């Protein structure tokens, strides 16, 4: 597998971090906390690895079906 180890912007060193992923959808705000990402030490750019990005998409899809103005969940790798 091809792992991203340097920043796509500045080629800085990427470190493991957690961020809060926020999506606006039809006037609703969907928030996934503690999403694991790679973050650039230099410029702060964040990048989700493939499996995490796919998982986030799945979580967000689920949250879209909840008819609420604000939904906040914690990232989980599995259901
Ligand atoms: Zn960078």
GROMACS .gro file of C-alpha atoms and ligand atoms in nm:
model
   80
    1UNK     CA    1   0.000   0.000   0.000
    2UNK     CA    2   0.116   0.348  -0.084
    3UNK     CA    3   0.121   0.547   0.239
    4UNK     CA    4   0.132   0.925   0.237
    5UNK     CA    5   0.434   1.031   0.441
    6UNK     CA    6   0.505   1.378   0.311
    7UNK     CA    7   0.273   1.674   0.268
    8UNK     CA    8   0.105   1.710  -0.071
    9UNK     CA    9   0.144   2.088  -0.042
   10UNK     CA   10   0.485   2.157   0.105
   11UNK     CA   11   0.642   1.809   0.132
   12UNK     CA   12   0.663   1.855   0.510
   13UNK     CA   13   0.658   1.563   0.750
   14UNK     CA   14   0.313   1.414   0.820
   15UNK     CA   15   0.223   1.312   1.174
   16UNK     CA   16  -0.077   1.121   1.308
   17UNK     CA   17  -0.342   1.343   1.461
   18UNK     CA   18  -0.715   1.364   1.527
   19UNK     CA   19  -0.944   1.631   1.388
   20UNK     CA   20  -1.308   1.726   1.401
   21UNK     CA   21  -1.464   1.664   1.060
   22UNK     CA   22  -1.750   1.906   0.985
   23UNK     CA   23  -1.994   1.871   0.694
   24UNK     CA   24  -2.276   2.108   0.602
   25UNK     CA   25  -2.571   1.933   0.448
   26UNK     CA   26  -2.906   2.093   0.362
   27UNK     CA   27  -2.890   2.338   0.651
   28UNK     CA   28  -2.775   2.067   0.891
   29UNK     CA   29  -2.433   2.054   1.048
   30UNK     CA   30  -2.286   1.705   1.077
   31UNK     CA   31  -1.983   1.671   1.303
   32UNK     CA   32  -1.758   1.370   1.346
   33UNK     CA   33  -1.513   1.413   1.633
   34UNK     CA   34  -1.178   1.240   1.678
   35UNK     CA   35  -1.134   1.147   1.313
   36UNK     CA   36  -0.781   1.009   1.267
   37UNK     CA   37  -0.583   1.197   1.006
   38UNK     CA   38  -0.232   1.280   0.898
   39UNK     CA   39  -0.133   1.638   0.964
   40UNK     CA   40   0.160   1.830   0.821
   41UNK     CA   41   0.403   1.955   1.086
   42UNK     CA   42   0.491   2.255   0.872
   43UNK     CA   43   0.174   2.394   0.712
   44UNK     CA   44  -0.098   2.212   0.905
   45UNK     CA   45  -0.259   2.052   0.599
   46UNK     CA   46  -0.467   1.749   0.695
   47UNK     CA   47  -0.517   1.434   0.496
   48UNK     CA   48  -0.740   1.130   0.552
   49UNK     CA   49  -0.603   0.791   0.459
   50UNK     CA   50  -0.819   0.585   0.220
   51UNK     CA   51  -0.993   0.358   0.472
   52UNK     CA   52  -1.063   0.650   0.707
   53UNK     CA   53  -1.204   0.863   0.422
   54UNK     CA   54  -1.433   0.575   0.319
   55UNK     CA   55  -1.545   0.520   0.677
   56UNK     CA   56  -1.616   0.892   0.723
   57UNK     CA   57  -1.829   0.891   0.409
   58UNK     CA   58  -2.031   0.605   0.553
   59UNK     CA   59  -2.076   0.778   0.887
   60UNK     CA   60  -2.180   1.105   0.718
   61UNK     CA   61  -2.428   0.920   0.495
   62UNK     CA   62  -2.590   0.777   0.806
   63UNK     CA   63  -2.602   1.114   0.977
   64UNK     CA   64  -2.773   1.267   0.671
   65UNK     CA   65  -3.074   1.044   0.735
   66UNK     CA   66  -3.114   1.196   1.083
   67UNK     CA   67  -3.334   1.502   1.046
   68UNK     CA   68  -3.160   1.728   1.296
   69UNK     CA   69  -2.999   2.068   1.275
   70UNK     CA   70  -2.686   1.955   1.452
   71UNK     CA   71  -2.550   1.603   1.485
   72UNK     CA   72  -2.230   1.530   1.673
   73UNK     CA   73  -2.078   1.182   1.689
   74UNK     CA   74  -1.741   1.034   1.766
   75UNK     CA   75  -1.549   0.856   1.494
   76UNK     CA   76  -1.565   0.479   1.521
   77UNK     CA   77  -1.380   0.241   1.292
   78UNK     CA   78  -1.668  -0.007   1.292
   79UNK     CA   79  -2.044  -0.002   1.358
   80LIG    ZN1   80   0.261   2.088   0.449
   0.00000   0.00000   0.00000
